[in-house]
Each structure stands twice: as C-alpha cells, then as structure tokens.
Coordinates of C-alpha atoms (C1' of nucleotides) in Angstrom, one line a residue:
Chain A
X1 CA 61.9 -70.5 121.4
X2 CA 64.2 -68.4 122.0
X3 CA 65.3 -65.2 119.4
X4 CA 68.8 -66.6 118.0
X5 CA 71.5 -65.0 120.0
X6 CA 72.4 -61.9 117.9
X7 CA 75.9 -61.8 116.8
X8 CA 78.1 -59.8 119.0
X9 CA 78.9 -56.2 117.4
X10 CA 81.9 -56.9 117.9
X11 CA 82.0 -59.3 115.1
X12 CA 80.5 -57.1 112.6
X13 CA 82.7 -54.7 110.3
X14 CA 80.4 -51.4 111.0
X15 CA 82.2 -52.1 114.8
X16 CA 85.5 -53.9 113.8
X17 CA 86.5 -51.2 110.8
X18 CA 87.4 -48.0 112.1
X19 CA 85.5 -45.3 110.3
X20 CA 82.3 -47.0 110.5
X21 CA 79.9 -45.7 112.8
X22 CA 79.7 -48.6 115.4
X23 CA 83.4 -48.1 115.9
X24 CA 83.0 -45.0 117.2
X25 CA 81.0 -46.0 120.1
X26 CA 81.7 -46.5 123.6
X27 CA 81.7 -49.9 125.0
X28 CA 78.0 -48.5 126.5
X29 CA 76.7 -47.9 123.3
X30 CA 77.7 -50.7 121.7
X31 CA 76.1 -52.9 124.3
X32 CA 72.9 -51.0 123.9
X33 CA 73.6 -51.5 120.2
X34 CA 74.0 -54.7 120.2
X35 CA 70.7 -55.6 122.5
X36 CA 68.5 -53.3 120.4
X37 CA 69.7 -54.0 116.9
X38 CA 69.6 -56.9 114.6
X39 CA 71.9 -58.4 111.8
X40 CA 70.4 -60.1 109.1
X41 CA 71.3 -62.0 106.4
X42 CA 70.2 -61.4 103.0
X43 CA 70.3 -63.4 99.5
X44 CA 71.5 -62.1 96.1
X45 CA 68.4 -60.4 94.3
X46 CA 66.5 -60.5 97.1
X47 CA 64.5 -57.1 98.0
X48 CA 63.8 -55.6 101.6
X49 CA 60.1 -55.6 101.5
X50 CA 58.8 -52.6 102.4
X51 CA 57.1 -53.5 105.1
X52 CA 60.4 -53.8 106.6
X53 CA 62.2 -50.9 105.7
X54 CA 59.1 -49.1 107.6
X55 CA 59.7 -50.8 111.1
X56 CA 63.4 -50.5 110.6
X57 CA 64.0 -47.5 108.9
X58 CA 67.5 -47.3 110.4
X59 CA 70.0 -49.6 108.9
X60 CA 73.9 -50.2 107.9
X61 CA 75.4 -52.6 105.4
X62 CA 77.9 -54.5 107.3
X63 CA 79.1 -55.9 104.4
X64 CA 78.3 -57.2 100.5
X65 CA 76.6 -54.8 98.4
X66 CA 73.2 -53.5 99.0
X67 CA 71.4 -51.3 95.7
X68 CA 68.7 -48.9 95.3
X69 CA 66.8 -49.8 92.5
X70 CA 64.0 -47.9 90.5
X71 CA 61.7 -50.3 87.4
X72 CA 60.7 -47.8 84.8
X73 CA 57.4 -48.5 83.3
X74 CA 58.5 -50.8 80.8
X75 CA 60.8 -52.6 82.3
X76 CA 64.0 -50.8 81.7
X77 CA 65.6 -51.1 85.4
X78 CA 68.3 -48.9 87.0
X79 CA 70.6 -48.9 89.9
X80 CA 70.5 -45.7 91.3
X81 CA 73.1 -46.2 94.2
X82 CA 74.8 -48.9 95.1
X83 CA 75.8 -49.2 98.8
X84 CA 78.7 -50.7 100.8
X85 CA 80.4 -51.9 104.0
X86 CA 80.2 -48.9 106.4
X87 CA 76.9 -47.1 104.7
X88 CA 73.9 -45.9 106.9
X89 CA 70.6 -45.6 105.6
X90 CA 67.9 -43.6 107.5
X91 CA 64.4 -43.3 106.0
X92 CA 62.6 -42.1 108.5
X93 CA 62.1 -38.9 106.4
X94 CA 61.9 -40.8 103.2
X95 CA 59.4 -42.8 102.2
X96 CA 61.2 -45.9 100.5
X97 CA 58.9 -45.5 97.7
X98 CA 60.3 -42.3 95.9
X99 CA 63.8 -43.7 96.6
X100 CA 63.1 -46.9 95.2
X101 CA 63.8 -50.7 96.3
X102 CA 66.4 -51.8 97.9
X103 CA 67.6 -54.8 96.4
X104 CA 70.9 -57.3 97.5
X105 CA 73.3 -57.8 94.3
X106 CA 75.3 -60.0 96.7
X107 CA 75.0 -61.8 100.0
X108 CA 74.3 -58.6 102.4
X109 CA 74.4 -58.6 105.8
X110 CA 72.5 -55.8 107.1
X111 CA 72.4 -54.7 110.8
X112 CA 68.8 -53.2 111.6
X113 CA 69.7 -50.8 114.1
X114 CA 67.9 -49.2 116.7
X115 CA 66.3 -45.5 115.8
X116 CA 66.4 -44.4 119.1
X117 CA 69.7 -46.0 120.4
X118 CA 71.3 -44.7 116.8
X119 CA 70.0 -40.9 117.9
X120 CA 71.1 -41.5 121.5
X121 CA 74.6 -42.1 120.1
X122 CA 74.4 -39.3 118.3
X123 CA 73.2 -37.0 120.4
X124 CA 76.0 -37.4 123.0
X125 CA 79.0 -38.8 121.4
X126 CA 80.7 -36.4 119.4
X127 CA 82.8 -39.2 117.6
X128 CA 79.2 -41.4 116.6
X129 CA 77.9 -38.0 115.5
X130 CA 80.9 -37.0 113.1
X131 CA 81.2 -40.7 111.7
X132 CA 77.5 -40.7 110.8
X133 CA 77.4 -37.0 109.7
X134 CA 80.3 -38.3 107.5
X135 CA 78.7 -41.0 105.7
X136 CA 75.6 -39.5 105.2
X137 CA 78.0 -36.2 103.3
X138 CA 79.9 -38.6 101.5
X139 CA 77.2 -41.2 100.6
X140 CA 75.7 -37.5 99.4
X141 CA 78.8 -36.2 97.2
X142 CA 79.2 -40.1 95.8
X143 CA 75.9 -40.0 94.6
X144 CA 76.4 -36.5 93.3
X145 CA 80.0 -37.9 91.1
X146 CA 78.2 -40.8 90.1
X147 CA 75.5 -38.2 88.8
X148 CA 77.8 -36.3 86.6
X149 CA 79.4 -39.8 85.5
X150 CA 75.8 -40.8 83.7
X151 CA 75.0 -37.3 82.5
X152 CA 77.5 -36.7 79.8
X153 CA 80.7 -39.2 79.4
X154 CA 80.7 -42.5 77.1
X155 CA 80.2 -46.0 78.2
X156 CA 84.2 -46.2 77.9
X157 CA 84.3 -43.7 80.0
X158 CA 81.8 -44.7 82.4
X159 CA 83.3 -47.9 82.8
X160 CA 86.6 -46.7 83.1
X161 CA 85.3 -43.8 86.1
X162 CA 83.4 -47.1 87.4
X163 CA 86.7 -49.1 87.9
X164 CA 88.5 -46.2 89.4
X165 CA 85.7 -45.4 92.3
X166 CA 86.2 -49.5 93.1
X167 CA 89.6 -48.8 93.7
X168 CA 88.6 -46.2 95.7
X169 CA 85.9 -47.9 97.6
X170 CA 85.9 -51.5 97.8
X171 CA 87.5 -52.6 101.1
X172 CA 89.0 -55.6 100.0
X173 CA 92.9 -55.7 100.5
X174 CA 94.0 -56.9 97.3
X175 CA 97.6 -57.2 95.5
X176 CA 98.5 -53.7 94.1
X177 CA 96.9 -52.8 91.0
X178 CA 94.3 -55.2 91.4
X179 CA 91.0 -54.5 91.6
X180 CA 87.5 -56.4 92.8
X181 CA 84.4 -55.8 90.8
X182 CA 81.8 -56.7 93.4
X183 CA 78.8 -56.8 91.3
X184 CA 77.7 -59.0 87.7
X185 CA 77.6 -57.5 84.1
X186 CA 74.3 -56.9 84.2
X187 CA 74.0 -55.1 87.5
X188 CA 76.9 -53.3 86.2
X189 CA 74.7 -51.9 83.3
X190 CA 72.4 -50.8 85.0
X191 CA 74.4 -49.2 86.8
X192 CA 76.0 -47.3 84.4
X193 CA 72.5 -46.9 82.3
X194 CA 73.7 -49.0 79.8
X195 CA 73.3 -52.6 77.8
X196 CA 75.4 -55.7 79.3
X197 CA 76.3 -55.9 76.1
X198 CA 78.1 -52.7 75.6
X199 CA 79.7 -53.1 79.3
X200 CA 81.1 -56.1 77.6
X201 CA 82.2 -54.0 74.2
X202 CA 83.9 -51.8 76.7
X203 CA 86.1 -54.1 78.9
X204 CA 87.4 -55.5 75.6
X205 CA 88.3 -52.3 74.4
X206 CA 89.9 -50.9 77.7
X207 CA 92.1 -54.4 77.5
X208 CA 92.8 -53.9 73.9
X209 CA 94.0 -50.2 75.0
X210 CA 96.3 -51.9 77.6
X211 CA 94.7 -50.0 80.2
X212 CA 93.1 -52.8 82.3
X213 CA 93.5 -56.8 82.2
X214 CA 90.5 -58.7 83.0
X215 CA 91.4 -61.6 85.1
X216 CA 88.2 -63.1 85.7
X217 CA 84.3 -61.5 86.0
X218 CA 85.4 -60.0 89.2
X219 CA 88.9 -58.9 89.1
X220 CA 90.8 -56.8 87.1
X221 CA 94.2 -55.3 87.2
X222 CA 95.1 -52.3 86.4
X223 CA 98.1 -52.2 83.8
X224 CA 98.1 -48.1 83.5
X225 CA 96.7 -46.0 86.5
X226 CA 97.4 -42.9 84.5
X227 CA 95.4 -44.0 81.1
X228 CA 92.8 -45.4 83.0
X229 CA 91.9 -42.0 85.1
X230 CA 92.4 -39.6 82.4
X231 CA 89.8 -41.7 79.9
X232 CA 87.2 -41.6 83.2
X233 CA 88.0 -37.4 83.0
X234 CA 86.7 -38.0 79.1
X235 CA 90.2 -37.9 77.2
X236 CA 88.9 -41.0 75.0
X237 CA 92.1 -41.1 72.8
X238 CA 94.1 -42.2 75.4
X239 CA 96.0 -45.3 75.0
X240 CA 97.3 -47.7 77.7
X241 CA 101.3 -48.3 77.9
X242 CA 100.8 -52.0 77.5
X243 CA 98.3 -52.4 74.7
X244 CA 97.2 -55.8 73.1
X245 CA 97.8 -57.3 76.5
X246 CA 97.4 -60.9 74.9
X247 CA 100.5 -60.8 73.3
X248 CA 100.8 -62.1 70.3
X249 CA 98.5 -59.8 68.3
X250 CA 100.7 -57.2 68.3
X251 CA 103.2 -58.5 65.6
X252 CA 100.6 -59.8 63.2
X253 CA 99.1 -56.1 63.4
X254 CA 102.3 -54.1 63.1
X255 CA 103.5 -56.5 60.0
X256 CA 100.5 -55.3 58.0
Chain B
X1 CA 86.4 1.0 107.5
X2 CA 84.4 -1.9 109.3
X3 CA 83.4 -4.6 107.8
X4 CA 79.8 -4.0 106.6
X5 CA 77.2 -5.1 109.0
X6 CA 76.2 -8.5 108.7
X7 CA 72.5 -8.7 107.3
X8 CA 70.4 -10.4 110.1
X9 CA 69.7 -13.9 110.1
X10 CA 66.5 -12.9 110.6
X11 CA 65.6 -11.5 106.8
X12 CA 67.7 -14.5 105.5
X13 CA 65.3 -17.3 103.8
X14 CA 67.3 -19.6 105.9
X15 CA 66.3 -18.2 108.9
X16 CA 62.4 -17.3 108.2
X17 CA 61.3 -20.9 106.3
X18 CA 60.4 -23.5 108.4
X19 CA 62.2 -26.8 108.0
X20 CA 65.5 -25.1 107.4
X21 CA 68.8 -25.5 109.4
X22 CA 68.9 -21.6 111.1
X23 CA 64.7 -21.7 111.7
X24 CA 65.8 -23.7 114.3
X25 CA 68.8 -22.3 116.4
X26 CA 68.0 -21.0 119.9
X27 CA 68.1 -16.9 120.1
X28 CA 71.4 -17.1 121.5
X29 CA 72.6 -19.7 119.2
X30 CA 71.5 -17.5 116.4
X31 CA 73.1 -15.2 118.0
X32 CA 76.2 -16.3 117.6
X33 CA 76.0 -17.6 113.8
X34 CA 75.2 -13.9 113.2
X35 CA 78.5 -12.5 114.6
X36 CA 80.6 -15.4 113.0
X37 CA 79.1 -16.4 109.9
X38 CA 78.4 -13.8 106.5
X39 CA 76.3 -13.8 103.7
X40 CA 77.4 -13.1 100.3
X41 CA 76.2 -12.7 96.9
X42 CA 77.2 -14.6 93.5
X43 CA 76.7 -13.5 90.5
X44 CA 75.2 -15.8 87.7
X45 CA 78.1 -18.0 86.0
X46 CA 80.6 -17.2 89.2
X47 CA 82.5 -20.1 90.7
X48 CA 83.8 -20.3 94.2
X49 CA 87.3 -20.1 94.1
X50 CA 89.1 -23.4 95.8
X51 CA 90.7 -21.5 98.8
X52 CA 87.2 -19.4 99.6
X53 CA 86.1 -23.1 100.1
X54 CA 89.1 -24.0 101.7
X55 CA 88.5 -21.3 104.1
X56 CA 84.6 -21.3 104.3
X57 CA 84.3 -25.1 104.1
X58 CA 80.9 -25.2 105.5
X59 CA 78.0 -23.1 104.0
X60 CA 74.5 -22.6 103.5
X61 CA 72.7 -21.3 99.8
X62 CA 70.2 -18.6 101.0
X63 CA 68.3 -18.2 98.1
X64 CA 69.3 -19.2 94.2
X65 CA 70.7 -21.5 92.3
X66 CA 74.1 -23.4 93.1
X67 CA 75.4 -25.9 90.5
X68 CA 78.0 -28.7 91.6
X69 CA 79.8 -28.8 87.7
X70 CA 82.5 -31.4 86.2
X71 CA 84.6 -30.0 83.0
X72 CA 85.7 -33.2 81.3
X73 CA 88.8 -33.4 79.2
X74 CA 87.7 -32.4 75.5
X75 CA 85.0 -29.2 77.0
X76 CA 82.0 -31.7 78.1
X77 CA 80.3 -29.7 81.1
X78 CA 77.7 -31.2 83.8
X79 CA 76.2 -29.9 86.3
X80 CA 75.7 -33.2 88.8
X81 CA 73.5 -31.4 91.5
X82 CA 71.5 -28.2 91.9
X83 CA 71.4 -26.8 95.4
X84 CA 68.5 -24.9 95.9
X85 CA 67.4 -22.6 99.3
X86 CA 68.4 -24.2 102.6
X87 CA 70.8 -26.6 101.1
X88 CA 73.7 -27.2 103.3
X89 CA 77.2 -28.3 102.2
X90 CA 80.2 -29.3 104.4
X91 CA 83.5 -30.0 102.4
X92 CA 85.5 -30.7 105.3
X93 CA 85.6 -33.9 104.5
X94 CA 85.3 -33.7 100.7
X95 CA 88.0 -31.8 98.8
X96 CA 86.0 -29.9 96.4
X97 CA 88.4 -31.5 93.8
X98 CA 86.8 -34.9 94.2
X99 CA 83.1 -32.9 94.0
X100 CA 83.4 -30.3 91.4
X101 CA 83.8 -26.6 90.9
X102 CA 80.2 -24.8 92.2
X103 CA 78.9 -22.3 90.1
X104 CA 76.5 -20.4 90.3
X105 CA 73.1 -20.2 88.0
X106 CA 71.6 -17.7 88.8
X107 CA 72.5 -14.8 91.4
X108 CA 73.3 -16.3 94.6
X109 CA 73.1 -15.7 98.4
X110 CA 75.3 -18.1 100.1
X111 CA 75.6 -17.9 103.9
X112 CA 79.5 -19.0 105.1
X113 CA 78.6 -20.6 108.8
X114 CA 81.5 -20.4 111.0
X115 CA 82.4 -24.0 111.3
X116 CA 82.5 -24.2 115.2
X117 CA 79.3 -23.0 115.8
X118 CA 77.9 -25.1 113.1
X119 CA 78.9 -28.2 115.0
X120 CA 78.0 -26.2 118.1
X121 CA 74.5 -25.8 117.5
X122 CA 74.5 -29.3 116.3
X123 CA 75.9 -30.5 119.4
X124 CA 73.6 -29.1 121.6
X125 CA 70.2 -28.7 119.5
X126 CA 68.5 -31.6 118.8
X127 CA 66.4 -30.1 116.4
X128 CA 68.9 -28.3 114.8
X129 CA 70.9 -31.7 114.7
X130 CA 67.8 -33.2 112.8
X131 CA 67.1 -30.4 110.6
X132 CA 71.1 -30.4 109.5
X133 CA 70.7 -34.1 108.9
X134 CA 67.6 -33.8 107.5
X135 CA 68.8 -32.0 105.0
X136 CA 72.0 -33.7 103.7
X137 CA 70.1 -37.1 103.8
X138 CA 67.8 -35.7 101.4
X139 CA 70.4 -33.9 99.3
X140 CA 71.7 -37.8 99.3
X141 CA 68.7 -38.9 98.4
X142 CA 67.9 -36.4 95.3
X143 CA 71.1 -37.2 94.0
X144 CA 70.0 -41.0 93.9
X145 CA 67.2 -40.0 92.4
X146 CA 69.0 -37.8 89.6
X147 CA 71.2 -40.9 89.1
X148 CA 68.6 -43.0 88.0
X149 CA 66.9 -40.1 85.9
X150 CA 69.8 -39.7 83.9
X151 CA 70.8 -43.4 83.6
X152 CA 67.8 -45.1 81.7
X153 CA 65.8 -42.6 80.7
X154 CA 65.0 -40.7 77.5
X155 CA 65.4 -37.0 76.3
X156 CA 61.4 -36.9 77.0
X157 CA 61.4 -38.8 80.4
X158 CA 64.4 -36.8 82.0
X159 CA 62.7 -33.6 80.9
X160 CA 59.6 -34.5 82.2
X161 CA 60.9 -35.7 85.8
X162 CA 62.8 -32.1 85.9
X163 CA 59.7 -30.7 85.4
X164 CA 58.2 -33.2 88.1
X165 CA 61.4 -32.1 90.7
X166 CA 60.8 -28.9 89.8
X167 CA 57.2 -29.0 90.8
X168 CA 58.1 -30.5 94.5
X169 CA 61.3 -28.5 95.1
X170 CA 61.2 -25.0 94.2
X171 CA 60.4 -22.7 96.7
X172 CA 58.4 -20.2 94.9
X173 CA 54.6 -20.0 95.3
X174 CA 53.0 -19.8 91.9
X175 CA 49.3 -20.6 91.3
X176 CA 48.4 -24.2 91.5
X177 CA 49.7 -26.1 87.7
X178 CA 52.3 -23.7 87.3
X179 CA 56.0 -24.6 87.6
X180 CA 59.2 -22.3 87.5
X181 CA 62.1 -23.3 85.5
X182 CA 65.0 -21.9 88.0
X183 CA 67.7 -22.3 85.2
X184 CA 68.7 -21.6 81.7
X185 CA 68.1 -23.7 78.6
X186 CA 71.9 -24.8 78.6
X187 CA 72.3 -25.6 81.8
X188 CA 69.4 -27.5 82.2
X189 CA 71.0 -29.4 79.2
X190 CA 74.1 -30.3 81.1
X191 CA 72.2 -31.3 84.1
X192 CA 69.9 -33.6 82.2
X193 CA 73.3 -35.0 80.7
X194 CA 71.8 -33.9 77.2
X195 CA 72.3 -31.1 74.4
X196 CA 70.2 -27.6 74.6
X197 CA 68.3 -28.7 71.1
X198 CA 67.4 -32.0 72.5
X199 CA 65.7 -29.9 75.5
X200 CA 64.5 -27.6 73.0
X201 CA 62.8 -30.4 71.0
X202 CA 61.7 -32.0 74.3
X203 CA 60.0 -29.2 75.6
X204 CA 57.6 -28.9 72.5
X205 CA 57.1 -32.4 72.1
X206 CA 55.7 -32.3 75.9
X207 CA 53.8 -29.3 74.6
X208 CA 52.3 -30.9 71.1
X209 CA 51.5 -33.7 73.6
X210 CA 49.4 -31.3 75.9
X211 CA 51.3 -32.1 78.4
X212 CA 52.2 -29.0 79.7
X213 CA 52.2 -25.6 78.0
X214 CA 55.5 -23.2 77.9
X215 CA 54.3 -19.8 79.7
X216 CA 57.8 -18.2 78.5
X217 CA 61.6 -19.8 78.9
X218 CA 60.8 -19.8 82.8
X219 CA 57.2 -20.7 83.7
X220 CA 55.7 -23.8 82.7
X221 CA 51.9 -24.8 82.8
X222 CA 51.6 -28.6 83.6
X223 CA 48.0 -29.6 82.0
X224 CA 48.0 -32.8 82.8
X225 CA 49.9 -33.5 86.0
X226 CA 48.9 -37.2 85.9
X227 CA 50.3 -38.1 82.1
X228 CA 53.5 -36.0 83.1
X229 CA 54.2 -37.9 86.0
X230 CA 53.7 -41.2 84.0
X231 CA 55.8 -39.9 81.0
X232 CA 58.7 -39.6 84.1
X233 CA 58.4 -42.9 85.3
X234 CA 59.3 -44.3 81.5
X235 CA 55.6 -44.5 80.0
X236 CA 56.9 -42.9 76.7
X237 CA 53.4 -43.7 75.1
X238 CA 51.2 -41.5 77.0
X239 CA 49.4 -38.1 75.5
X240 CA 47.8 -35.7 77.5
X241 CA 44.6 -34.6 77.5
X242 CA 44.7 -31.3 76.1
X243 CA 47.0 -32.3 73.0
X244 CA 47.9 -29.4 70.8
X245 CA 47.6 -26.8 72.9
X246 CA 48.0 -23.9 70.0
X247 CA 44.7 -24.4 69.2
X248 CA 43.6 -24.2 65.5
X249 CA 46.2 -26.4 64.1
X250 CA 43.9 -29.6 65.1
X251 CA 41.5 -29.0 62.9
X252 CA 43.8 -29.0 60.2
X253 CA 45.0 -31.6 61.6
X254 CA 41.7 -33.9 61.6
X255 CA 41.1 -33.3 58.5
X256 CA 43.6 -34.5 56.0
Chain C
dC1 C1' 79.2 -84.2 82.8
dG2 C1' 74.9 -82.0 81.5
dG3 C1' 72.0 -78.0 81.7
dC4 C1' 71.1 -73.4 82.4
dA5 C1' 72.1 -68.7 83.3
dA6 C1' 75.4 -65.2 82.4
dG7 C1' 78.3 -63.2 79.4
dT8 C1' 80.1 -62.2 74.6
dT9 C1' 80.1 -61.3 69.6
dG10 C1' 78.1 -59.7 65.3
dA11 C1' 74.8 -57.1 62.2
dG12 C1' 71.5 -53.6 61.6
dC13 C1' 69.0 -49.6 63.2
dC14 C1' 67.5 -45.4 65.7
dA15 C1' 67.5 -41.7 69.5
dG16 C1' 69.9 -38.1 70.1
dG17 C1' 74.4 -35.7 69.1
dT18 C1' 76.4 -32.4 65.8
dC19 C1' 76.6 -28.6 62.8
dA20 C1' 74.8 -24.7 60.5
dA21 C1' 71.3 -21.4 59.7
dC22 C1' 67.8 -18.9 61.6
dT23 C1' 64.7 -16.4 65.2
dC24 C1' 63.9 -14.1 69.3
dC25 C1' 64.8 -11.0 72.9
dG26 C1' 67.0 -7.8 76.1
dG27 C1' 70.3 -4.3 76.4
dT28 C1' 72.7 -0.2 74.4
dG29 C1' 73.7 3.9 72.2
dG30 C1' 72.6 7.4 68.8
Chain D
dC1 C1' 62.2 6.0 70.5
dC2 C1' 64.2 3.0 67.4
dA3 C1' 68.2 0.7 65.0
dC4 C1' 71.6 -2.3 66.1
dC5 C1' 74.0 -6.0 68.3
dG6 C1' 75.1 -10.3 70.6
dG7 C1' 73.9 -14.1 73.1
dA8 C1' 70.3 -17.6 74.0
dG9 C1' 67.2 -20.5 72.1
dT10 C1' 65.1 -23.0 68.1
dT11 C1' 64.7 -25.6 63.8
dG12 C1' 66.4 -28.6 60.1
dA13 C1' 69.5 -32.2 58.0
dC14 C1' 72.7 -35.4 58.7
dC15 C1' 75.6 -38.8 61.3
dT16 C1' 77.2 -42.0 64.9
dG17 C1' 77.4 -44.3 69.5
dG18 C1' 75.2 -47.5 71.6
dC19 C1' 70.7 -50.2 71.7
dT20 C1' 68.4 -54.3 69.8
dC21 C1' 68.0 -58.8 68.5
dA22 C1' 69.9 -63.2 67.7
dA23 C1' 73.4 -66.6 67.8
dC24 C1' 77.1 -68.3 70.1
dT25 C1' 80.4 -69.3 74.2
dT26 C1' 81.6 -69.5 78.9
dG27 C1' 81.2 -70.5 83.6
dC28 C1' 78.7 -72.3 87.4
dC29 C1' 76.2 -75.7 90.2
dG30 C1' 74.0 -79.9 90.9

DNA sequence: CGGCAAGTTGAGCCAGGTCAACTCCGGTGG
DNA sequence: CCACCGGAGTTGACCTGGCTCAACTTGCCG
C-alpha cells in the first residue's frame, strides 16, 4: 500500500498565504517540501503524543488552532499559548515536556515538516529565513503581551484584551466589526486563567456596556472599538456608546 | 573628541559564555560587530527611550536585568518578560508600542548590534544562525511558560516556580542549593502579576514550610529542591522536610 | 425529538488585594 | 562615629473580585 498522496503544498495556507513560511520558498524548495513533509489531520481535544513531537520536532499549523497546555497537579489546567495559521514550532532544543502538551481545540491540520529541508531553506534563502525568524519573534512578543494580560488586569479586562488580539489575529475575512472567537468557553478560561463561568459573567457585562454584541458562541461584533481597547489598557469605567444593546431595557431602567 | 573606544567583544559576557549569539561569530565577523555595534550601560529603573529603539532596533543584554513593562490605565504596572544575559531582541518587526516600554532592573549592559551585520553573520554562519534562533525560540518558549505560571496558579505556586526559573536561568555560580533573586521585592511583584505583601507573605510561608530558607532579600537557600518543585507544579499541600527552619520555635510548637 | 455536553445564572465564600502602621537598612551629613 | 532620613520590605486587619458549587438553560448531534 501505497503512503496516501500528500497534499500538494500548494494547497496548504502556510504556501498559499503570503507571510507564511512556505510562501516564501522557491518552487525547488517547495518541491523538496512537499516530498519530505507531511500534513496531517487532527481532531478537537486530541493531543500530539509525544512520541510524535520527538520524530517531528519541526512543525506548522496550517490552519485551526493548535494549544499548549500544562495540567497542574490537581487538575486545574491552563493554555499557555494558543497557536494559529502560519505558526512554526521547532522543538528540537526543547524537550516537549517543560513546554507542555500540545493539544487541538479545533480540527488542526498540521504540516510535519522536514528538519533538514526546513534548515536548508533557511540557510540559503534569505526570504524563508526572515519569514521564519519573524514568526518565531512574534510568536515570542505574543507570548510576552499575553503574559502581561494574565499578570495584573481583570477578567473584564482580559476578555476584552482577548477579543481585540482576535481581531488582530484570526485570518478569517469577516464583515467589519465582526469578529471570530475560534475557540469554546472553557478553552477560553483557561486561557485567560479563569472560570467559564466568569468568562460568561464577562461577555454579559461587555454587552450590557454596549461595547460588544454576541452573536452566537463564536462571533461577536464589535459595537465600540474605542471602549473596547481602552477597558483591555485597564480603564474599567469605560462605557460602550450603545449600551443595553437588547433594546428595550433601557426605558424600563431610565423610568426608575 | 572620538568617540570612546568600543569595549571589546571579547570582555563582553556575550562574547566569552558559550551558547551565546557573539561566542560564535568568526574573528572577522566579530570583527566587524565590534567596529559597528556599542555597548552601553543602564542604570536601574531607566527605560529606553522609543527613538534609541527606533534607531537601535536590534540588541543584545550583556549582563543584568531587562524588564519588558505594561502601564495600564489607572497605574497597574507588569513586567511581562525578564531578559537576562545573552537575550537577544529584534523590534524590527515589533513596534515597541505593541511590546512595552523596557526598563531596566537592575544596572544594565546592553550591546546595540548594527543591524546589517546581525543578519550578516546570520546569513553566512550556520552556527551563529542557530545560536540566534536558539535563543528567541527559547525566549518564546519562557514566555509560554510564564503564561501558564501566572494563569492558574497561586501566590505560593507562582513564587515557587520563580524560584524554580530562577534556579535554571541565572547565570551566576553560587554553591549548589543556593539561588539569587536578580530583582527587587516590587518588581518581582509585578512580574508574578501579584502585590509586594502577597510575595512578602509567600516567601515566609515557603520558609515556615522548610522549603527554602531566605539568606537576605537576594539569596535564597532551597532545602528541599524536590517539595519546591512540586509546590510549582500546583501541589499546594506539600511541606518540606526541614519545616521551621528558625529552629526553637518547634518545640514550642509541639507542645501546646 | 430526545439526550447530553456546553454554557449560563445565582448564592455564598475565600485568596489575595488594599490600606495603614511598623521595621529594617543603606546612605548622608554633622 | 553616630543620628537622621527615606525608601523598601513586612505585618496586621479588613474587604472584594472572582472561584465554587449547584441548579438551570441552550445548543448540538444522532
């Protein structure tokens, strides 16, 4: 039996997006790539065994969204990073152990690529270099903002810096002002190191403020950009310009 | 006047520890980086100004402490990373807007590499290319793993993981069990994403526990490496084995 | 349409934030 | 050399944001 045919790079958003890595390579490369490498498909909740992760320590999330989970003694679980379309993970000088696990929160498709046709690339094309230098420094500095989002601001405010770097980040193309949460509640929590529940609490309250409208578990749109990125910089009395969004209430509270 | 002689690379920390970005340029290559880069000092609490990182956009911290800090609206402080000896950081891609204001923690040597010869060196070298990557994977990498210390944990379990980073990162060699605490009380606060008395009340409950023993506000005694490590991965319950180290008040103790 | 997992809402409680007083320590000047 | 000063750190008492637990509702998939 033969291996399934691998799906041809050029199919794959790492080569079709430019930015990415793979579409920075020359058609040489990307054949090389693509004979070397291998895309594979991966369930929500499912974790890369390590066993894995050590025979392909090189490998890129060609789309869904891919976490890095770490399960505290008792059970309390958090999601250190989450990562996305484009992202390049190299353990080779990290044992997946102190990083954690790496665990799907949606359908991922991962490309395993090839170590030594990924350093090839490197070495010699100066475009493959600066794309993966890039991800690497921002994957870094992302890490580093979502650091300082944990360390000191409220879960209003987490949520609300949370919804912002979606905008930022998520590639879907999407009506203005909307916005795509790619991952459940609960992920979400842990996440942001807190309780599904108080995610929850704080949706409500960023609707009540007019700031955001939940349209459904996954989308939201954004009613005031303004209010909603100066409560993620920690001005919590901020107020949205539409507030009570489900009108109605608004009349019963001013008549009291 | 001329311009001050550059200090050689070669007394520069950068330079003479292994594993570090310069310990691997060529002599010419060195060289070069000698003539076009310079090596300044920081005093504690400085910040770099935005256009000496708009101008210096690549650079390299020699020995110290470097602190990547957010100022949210109402006075909130954190310090999301610590950059420590050998750390390299390229904003060319990454307004330091988006990062955070760097300040320094303690006095600072920072080496500005020239840009060009930077990429140069990373070009050509292949060793320098995979100490340079090396180095912001792991920065990547620490930053995960300061996300998910700050997201679940308690007071106790963040203090003790510093402690545990602390232990694996510094450079200093101290005798075996003893750890140096490269920052103040405060800011070791605002990194932990907690208040000074909270550390404060931490550090002696780690102590009552006989966990580790407080040598003065900088030098920590771990006696019981094994309990501290399991108090950082979210075993709250765990004493050590030399509990109450300021002997005399067991007895007491025992008795009542 | 039924069953189950995910999400939401409400009530009570606690870890850690806040505020104020106190101690410790290093630097400075008489 | 010592008295003084100011900032850092610590301790204690109180308070609150968010965690916990439980009940309920919603949404999804067969």
């Amino acid at each position: 039996m033969t291996r399934p045919a691998p799906a041809p790079c050029t199919q794959c958003s790492m080569y079709a997006e430019a930015g990415n890595f793979c579409a920075s390579l020359t058609a040489a490369e990307l054949k090389a790539m693509n004979a070397r490498s291998c895309l594979v498909t991966i369930k929500r909740d499912e974790t890369i065994p390590r066993e894995v992760l050590q025979h392909h320590p090189v490998m890129a999330v060609s789309s869904g969204v891919l976490s890095v989970q770490q399960l505290l003694h008792d059970g309390r679980r958090t999601i250190a990073a989450i990562m996305m379309r484009g992202d390049i993970l190299d353990l080779r000088h990290t044992t997946a152990k102190q990083l954690g696990t790496l665990v799907a929160l949606s359908k991922v498709q991962l490309c395993r690529l090839s170590p030594a046709v990924f350093d090839q690339s490197i070495a010699i094309n100066p475009s493959a270099r600066e794309m993966a230098l890039r991800n690497i420094t921002n994957q870094a500095y992302r890490a580093i903002s979502h650091a300082s989002d944990l360390a000191k601001k409220q879960a209003l405010e987490k949520l609300a810096s949370f919804v912002v770097e979606c905008r930022d980040r998520c590639p879907e193309e999407l009506p203005l002002d909307d916005v795509h949460i790619p991952i459940r509640r609960g992920d979400l929590a842990d996440y942001l190191g807190m309780q599904p529940e108080t995610v929850s609490r704080s949706f409500k309250e960023l609707e009540e403020r007019g700031v955001v409208q939940v349209l459904d578990l996954s989308h939201l749109r954004v009613r005031d950009a303004e209010a909603l990125r100066r409560i993620a910089g920690g001005d919590r009395s901020v107020r949205g310009s539409a507030p009570f969004a489900k009108a109605g209430f608004s009349i019963l509270v001013a008549d009291v």
